[in-house]
Coordinates of C-alpha atoms and ligand atoms in Angstrom, one line a residue:
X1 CA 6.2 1.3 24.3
X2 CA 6.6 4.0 21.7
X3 CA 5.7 7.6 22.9
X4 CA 2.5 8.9 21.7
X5 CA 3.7 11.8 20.9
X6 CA 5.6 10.5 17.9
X7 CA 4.4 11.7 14.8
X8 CA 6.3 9.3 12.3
X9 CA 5.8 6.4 10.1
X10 CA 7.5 3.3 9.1
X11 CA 7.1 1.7 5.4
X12 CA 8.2 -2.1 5.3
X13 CA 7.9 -3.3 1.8
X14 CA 9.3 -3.4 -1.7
X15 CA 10.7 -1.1 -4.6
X16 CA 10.5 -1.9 -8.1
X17 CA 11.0 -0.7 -10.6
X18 CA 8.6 -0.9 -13.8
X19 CA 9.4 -1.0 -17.3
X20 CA 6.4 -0.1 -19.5
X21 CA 6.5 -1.0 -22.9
X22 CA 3.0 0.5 -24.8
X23 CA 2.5 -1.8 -27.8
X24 CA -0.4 -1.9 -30.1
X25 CA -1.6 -5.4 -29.3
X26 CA -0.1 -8.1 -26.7
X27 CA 2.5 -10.5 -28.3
X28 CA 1.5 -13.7 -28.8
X29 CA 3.5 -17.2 -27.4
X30 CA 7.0 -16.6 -29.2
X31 CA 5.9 -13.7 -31.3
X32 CA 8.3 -10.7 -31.7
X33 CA 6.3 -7.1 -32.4
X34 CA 7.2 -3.7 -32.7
X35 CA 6.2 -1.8 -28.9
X36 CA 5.8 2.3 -29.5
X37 CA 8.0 3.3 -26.3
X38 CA 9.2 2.5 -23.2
X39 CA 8.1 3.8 -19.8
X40 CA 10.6 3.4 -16.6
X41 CA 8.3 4.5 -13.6
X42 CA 9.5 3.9 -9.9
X43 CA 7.1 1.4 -8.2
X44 CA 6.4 -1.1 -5.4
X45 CA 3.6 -1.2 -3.0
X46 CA 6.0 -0.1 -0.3
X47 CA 7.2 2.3 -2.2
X48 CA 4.0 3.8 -3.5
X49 CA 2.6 4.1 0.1
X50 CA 5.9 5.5 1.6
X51 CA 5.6 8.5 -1.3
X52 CA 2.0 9.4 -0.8
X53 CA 2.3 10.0 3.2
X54 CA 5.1 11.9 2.6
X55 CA 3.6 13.9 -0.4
X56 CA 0.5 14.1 2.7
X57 CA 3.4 15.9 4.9
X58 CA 3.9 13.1 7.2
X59 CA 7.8 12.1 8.6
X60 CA 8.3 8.6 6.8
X61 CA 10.8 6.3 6.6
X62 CA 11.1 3.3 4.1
X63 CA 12.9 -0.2 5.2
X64 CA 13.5 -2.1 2.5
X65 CA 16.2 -3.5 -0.3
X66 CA 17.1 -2.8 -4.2
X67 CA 20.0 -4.5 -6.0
X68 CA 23.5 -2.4 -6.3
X69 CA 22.6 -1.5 -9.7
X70 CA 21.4 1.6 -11.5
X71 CA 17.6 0.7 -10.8
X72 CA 18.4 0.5 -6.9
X73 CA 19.8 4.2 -7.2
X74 CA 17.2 5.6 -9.3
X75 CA 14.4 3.7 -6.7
X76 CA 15.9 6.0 -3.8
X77 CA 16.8 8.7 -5.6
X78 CA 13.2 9.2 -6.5
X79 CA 11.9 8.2 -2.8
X80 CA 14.0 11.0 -1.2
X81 CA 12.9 13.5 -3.9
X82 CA 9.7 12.6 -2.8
X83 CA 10.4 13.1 1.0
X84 CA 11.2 10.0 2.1
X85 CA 13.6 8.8 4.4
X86 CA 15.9 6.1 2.6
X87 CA 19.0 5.6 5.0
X88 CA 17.4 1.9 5.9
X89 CA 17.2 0.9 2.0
X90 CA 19.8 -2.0 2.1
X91 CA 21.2 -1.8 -1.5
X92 CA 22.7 -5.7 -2.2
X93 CA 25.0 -6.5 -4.4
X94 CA 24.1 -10.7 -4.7
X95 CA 21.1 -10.1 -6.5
X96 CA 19.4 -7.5 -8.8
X97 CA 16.6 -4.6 -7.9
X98 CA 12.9 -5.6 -8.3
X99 CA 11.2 -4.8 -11.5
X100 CA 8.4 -5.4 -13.1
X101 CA 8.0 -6.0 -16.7
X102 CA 4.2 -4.2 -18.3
X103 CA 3.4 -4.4 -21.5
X104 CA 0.3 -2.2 -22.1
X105 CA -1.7 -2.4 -25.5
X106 CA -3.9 0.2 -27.0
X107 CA -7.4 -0.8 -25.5
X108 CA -5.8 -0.7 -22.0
X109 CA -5.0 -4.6 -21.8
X110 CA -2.0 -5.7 -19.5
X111 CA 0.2 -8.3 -19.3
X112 CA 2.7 -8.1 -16.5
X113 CA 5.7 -9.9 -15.0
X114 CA 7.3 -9.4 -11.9
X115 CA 10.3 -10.3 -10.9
X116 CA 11.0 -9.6 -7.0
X117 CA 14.2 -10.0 -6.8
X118 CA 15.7 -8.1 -4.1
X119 CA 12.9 -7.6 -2.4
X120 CA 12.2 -11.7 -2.2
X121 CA 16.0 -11.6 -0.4
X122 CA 14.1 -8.8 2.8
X123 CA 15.1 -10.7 5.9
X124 CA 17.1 -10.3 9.2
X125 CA 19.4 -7.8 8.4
X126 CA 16.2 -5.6 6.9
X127 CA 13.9 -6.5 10.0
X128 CA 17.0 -5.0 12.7
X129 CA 16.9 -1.8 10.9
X130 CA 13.6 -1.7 11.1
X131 CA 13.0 -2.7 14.6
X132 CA 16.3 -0.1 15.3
X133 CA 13.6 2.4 14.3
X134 CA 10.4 1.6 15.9
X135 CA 11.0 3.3 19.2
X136 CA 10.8 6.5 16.9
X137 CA 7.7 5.4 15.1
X138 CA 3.7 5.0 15.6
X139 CA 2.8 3.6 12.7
X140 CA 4.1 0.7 10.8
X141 CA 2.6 -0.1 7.1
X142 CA 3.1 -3.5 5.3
X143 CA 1.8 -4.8 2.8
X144 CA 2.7 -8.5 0.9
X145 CA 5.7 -7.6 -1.7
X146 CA 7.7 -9.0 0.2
X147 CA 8.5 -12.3 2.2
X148 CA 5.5 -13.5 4.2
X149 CA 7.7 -14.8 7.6
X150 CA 9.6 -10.8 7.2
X151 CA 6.5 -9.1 7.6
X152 CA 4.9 -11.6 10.3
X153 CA 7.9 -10.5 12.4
X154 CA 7.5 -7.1 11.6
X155 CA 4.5 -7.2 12.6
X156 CA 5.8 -8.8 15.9
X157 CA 7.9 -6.5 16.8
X158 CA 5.6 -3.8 16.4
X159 CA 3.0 -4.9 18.3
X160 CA 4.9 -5.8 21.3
X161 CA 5.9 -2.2 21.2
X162 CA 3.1 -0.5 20.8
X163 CA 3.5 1.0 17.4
X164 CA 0.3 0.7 15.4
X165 CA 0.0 -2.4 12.8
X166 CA -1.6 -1.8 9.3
X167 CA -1.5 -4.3 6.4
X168 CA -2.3 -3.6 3.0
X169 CA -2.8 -7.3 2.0
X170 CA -1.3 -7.0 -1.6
X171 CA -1.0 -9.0 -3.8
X172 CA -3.3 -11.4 -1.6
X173 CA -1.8 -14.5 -0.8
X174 CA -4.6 -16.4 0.8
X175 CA -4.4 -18.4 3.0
X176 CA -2.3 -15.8 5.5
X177 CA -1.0 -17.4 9.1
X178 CA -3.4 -17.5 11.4
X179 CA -1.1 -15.8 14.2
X180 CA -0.8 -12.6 11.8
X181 CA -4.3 -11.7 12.3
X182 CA -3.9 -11.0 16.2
X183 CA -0.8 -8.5 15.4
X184 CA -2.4 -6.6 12.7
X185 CA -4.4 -3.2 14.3
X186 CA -5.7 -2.5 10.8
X187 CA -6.4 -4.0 7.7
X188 CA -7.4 -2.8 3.8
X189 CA -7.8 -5.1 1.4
X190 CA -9.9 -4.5 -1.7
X191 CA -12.8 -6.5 -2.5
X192 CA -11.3 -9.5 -4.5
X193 CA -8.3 -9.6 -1.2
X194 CA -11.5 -9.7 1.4
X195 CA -13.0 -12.3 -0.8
X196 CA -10.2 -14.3 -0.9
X197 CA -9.0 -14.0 2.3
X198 CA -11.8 -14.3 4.2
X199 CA -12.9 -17.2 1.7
X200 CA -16.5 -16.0 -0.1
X201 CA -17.4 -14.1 -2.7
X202 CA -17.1 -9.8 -2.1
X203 CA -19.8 -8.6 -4.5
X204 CA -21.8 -5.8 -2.9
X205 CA -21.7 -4.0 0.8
X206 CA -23.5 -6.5 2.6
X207 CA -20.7 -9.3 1.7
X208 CA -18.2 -7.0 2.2
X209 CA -19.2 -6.3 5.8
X210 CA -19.3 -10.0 6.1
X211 CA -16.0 -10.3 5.0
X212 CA -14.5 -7.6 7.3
X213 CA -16.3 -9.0 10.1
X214 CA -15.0 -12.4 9.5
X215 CA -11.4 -11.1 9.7
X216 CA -11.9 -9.0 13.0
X217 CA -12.8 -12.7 13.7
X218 CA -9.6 -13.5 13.4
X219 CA -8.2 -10.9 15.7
X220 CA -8.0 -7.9 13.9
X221 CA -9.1 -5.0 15.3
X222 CA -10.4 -3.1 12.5
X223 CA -10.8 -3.9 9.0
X224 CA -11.0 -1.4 6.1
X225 CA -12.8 -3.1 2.5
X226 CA -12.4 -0.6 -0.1
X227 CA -14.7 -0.6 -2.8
X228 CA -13.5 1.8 -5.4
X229 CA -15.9 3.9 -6.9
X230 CA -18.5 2.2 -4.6
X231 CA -16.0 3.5 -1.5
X232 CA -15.7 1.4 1.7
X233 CA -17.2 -0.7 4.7
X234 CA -15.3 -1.6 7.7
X235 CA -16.3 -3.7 10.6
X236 CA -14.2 -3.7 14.5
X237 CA -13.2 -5.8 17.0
X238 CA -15.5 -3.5 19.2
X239 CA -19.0 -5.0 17.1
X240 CA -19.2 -1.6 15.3
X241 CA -20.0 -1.6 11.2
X242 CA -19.8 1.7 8.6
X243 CA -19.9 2.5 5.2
X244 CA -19.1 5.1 3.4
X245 CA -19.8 6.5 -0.6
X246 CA -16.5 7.5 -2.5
X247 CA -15.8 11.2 -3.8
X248 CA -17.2 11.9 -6.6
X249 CA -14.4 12.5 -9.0
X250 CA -13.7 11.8 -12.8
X251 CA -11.0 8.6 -12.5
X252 CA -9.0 8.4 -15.4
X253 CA -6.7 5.7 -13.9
X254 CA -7.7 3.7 -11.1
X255 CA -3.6 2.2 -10.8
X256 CA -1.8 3.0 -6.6
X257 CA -6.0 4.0 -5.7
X258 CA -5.1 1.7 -2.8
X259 CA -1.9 2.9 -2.0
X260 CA -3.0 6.4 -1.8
X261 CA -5.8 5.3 0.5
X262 CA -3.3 3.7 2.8
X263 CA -0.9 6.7 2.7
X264 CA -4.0 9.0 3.2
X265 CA -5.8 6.9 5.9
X266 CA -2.1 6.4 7.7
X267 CA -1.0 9.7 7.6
X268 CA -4.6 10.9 9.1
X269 CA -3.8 8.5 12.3
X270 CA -0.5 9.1 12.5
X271 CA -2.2 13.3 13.5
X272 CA -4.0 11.9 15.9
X273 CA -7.3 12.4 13.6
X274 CA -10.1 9.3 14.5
X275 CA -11.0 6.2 12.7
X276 CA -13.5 7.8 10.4
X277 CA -12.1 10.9 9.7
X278 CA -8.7 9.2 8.5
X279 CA -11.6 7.1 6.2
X280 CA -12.1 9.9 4.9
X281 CA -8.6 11.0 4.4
X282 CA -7.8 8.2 2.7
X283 CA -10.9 8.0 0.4
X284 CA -10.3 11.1 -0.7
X285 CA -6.7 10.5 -1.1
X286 CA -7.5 7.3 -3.4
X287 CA -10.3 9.5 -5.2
X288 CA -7.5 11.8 -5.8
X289 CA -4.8 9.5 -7.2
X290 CA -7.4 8.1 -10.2
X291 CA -7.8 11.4 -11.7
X292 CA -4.2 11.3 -12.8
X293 CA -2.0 9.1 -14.4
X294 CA 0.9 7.0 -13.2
X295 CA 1.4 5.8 -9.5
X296 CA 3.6 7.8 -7.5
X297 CA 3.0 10.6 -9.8
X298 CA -0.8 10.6 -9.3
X299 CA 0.0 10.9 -5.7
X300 CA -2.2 13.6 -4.4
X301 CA -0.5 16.3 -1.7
X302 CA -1.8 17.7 1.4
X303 CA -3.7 21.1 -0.3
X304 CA -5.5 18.8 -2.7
X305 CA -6.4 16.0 -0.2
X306 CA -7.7 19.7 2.3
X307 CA -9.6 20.9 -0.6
X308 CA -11.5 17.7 -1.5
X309 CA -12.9 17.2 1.5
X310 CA -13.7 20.6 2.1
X311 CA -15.5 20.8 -1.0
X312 CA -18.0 17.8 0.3
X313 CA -18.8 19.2 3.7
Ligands
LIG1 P1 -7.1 -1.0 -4.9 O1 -6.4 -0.1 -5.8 O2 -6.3 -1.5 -3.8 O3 -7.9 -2.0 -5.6 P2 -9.6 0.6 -4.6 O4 -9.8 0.5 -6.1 O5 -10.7 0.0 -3.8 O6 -8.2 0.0 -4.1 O7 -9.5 2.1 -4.2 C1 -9.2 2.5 -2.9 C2 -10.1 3.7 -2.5 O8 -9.8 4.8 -3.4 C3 -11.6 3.4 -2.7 O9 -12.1 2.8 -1.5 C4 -12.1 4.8 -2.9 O10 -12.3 5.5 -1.7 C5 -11.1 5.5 -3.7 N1 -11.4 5.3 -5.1 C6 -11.0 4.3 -6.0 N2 -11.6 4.4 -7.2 C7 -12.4 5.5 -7.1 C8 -13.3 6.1 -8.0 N3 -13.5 5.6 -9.3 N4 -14.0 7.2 -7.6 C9 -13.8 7.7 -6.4 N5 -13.0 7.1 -5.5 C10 -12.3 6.0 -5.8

């Protein structure tokens, strides 16, 4: 059993890094054109979410793999800039760090290939550091970056001791195994992730409650569908329903909205705060994040998160 008084959370998931080429117009099959520069930004879900709680002042460590090559340094390099903890980032020398490949064109339009690569090898070795570290820990955030069976036992181990599950099912990968549900203490998908894994469409509140009460179905105790600029709706275990309007704010760039949520949300339980005033911590955390650009580096801090939601009192 982990002792409440811990104040310290655990990041399972992946690092890439990605390479962003802007380009005036997406190439077509076997075309060759002229892109205007390239971006190298540090990324991953895991990643992402283990910067913005500790950006939000919160004692975080990051479990997880890069290749033994310059990406792999750079990835932690950046991460314990940031704050985080990084001694449990197994760097591998069999295979190369994740990256993903975005070419952007001038309207906005994407195209975008990942390659997982070290984070596709996250196994055994990764899961004993991380269960090493759970006696020290109350929170534990996944999301799906990774392999499906690592963060199942993750989520395992965990649960039998007492530290707090949440899963940030991203990218969906529907269907999920039933026996995750049951381990999972919280989960945030967006709307298409509700839609597709609780298997109907997620247009509006109403089906969005649906869709959160059809996962507590499944065992979860709480379930967190965020709406982005139409905010969230959750549904418990418990029977209980909410809803709640986003923070106003001027988004500029909606990309790592969800990962700041989770940081914020995470980083509001991991103080002790309740249910709905971590919502709110995270909402405004994810209202922060798309009024800047980039991922990590639209990452809001502590002061801004405080003055946001002092501002809407
Ligand atoms: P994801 O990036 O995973 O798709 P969302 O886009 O739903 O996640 O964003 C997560 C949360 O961030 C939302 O529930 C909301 O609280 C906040 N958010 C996102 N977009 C906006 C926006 N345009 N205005 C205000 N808050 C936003």
């Amino acid at each position: 059993m982990s002792d409440q008084s811990n104040k310290y959370a655990i990041v399972f998931g992946s690092l890439n890094m990605d390479l962003v080429a802007t380009v005036p117009r997406l190439p077509l099959p076997g075309e060759t054109i002229l892109g205007d520069r390239l971006l190298t930004i540090p990324g991953g879900k895991g990643a992402n979410q283990a910067v913005a709680l500790a950006k939000l002042g919160v004692p975080t460590a990051i479990v997880g793999r890069v290749g033994a090559d310059s990406f792999g340094t750079a990835l932690c390099e950046q991460l314990a800039t940031a704050g985080v903890e990084i001694t449990a980032i197994a760097s591998d020398d069999s295979v190369a760090s994740g990256v993903a490949l975005i070419a952007v064109d001038t309207q906005g339009e994407n195209q975008i290939i990942v390659i997982p690569g070290a984070n596709g090898q996250v196994g055994q070795p990764d899961l004993d550091r991380l269960i090493s570290r759970l006696p020290q820990a109350n929170f534990l955030l996944l999301q799906l970056e990774i392999p499906l069976a690592a963060v199942g036992a993750a989520a395992q181990a965990a649960h039998q001791q007492g530290v707090q599950v949440v899963l940030d099912p991203a990218p969906v990968r529907a269907p999920l195994p039933l026996d995750l549900y049951p381990l999972v203490d919280i989960l945030t998908p967006n709307a298409i992730e509700a839609s597709q894994l609780a298997g109907f469409p997620v247009t509006d509140q109403k089906s969005a409650i649906a869709a959160a009460q059809t996962l507590c179905d499944r065992g979860v105790q709480t379930v967190i569908v965020t709406l982005g600029g139409a905010g969230i709706v959750w549904a418990t275990a418990a029977g209980t329903i909410g809803q709640l309007a986003a923070y106003p704010v001027t988004a500029i760039d909606t990309v790592a909205a969800g990962d700041a949520f989770n940081g914020g949300l995470v980083a509001a339980l991991v103080d002790g705060l309740p249910l709905e005033t971590a919502l709110r911590w995270g909402m405004a955390a994810g209202a922060l994040a798309t009024t800047q650009v980039g991922a990590q580096a639209s990452l809001p801090d502590r002061a801004a998160v405080q003055t946001l939601l002092d501002s809407v009192r």
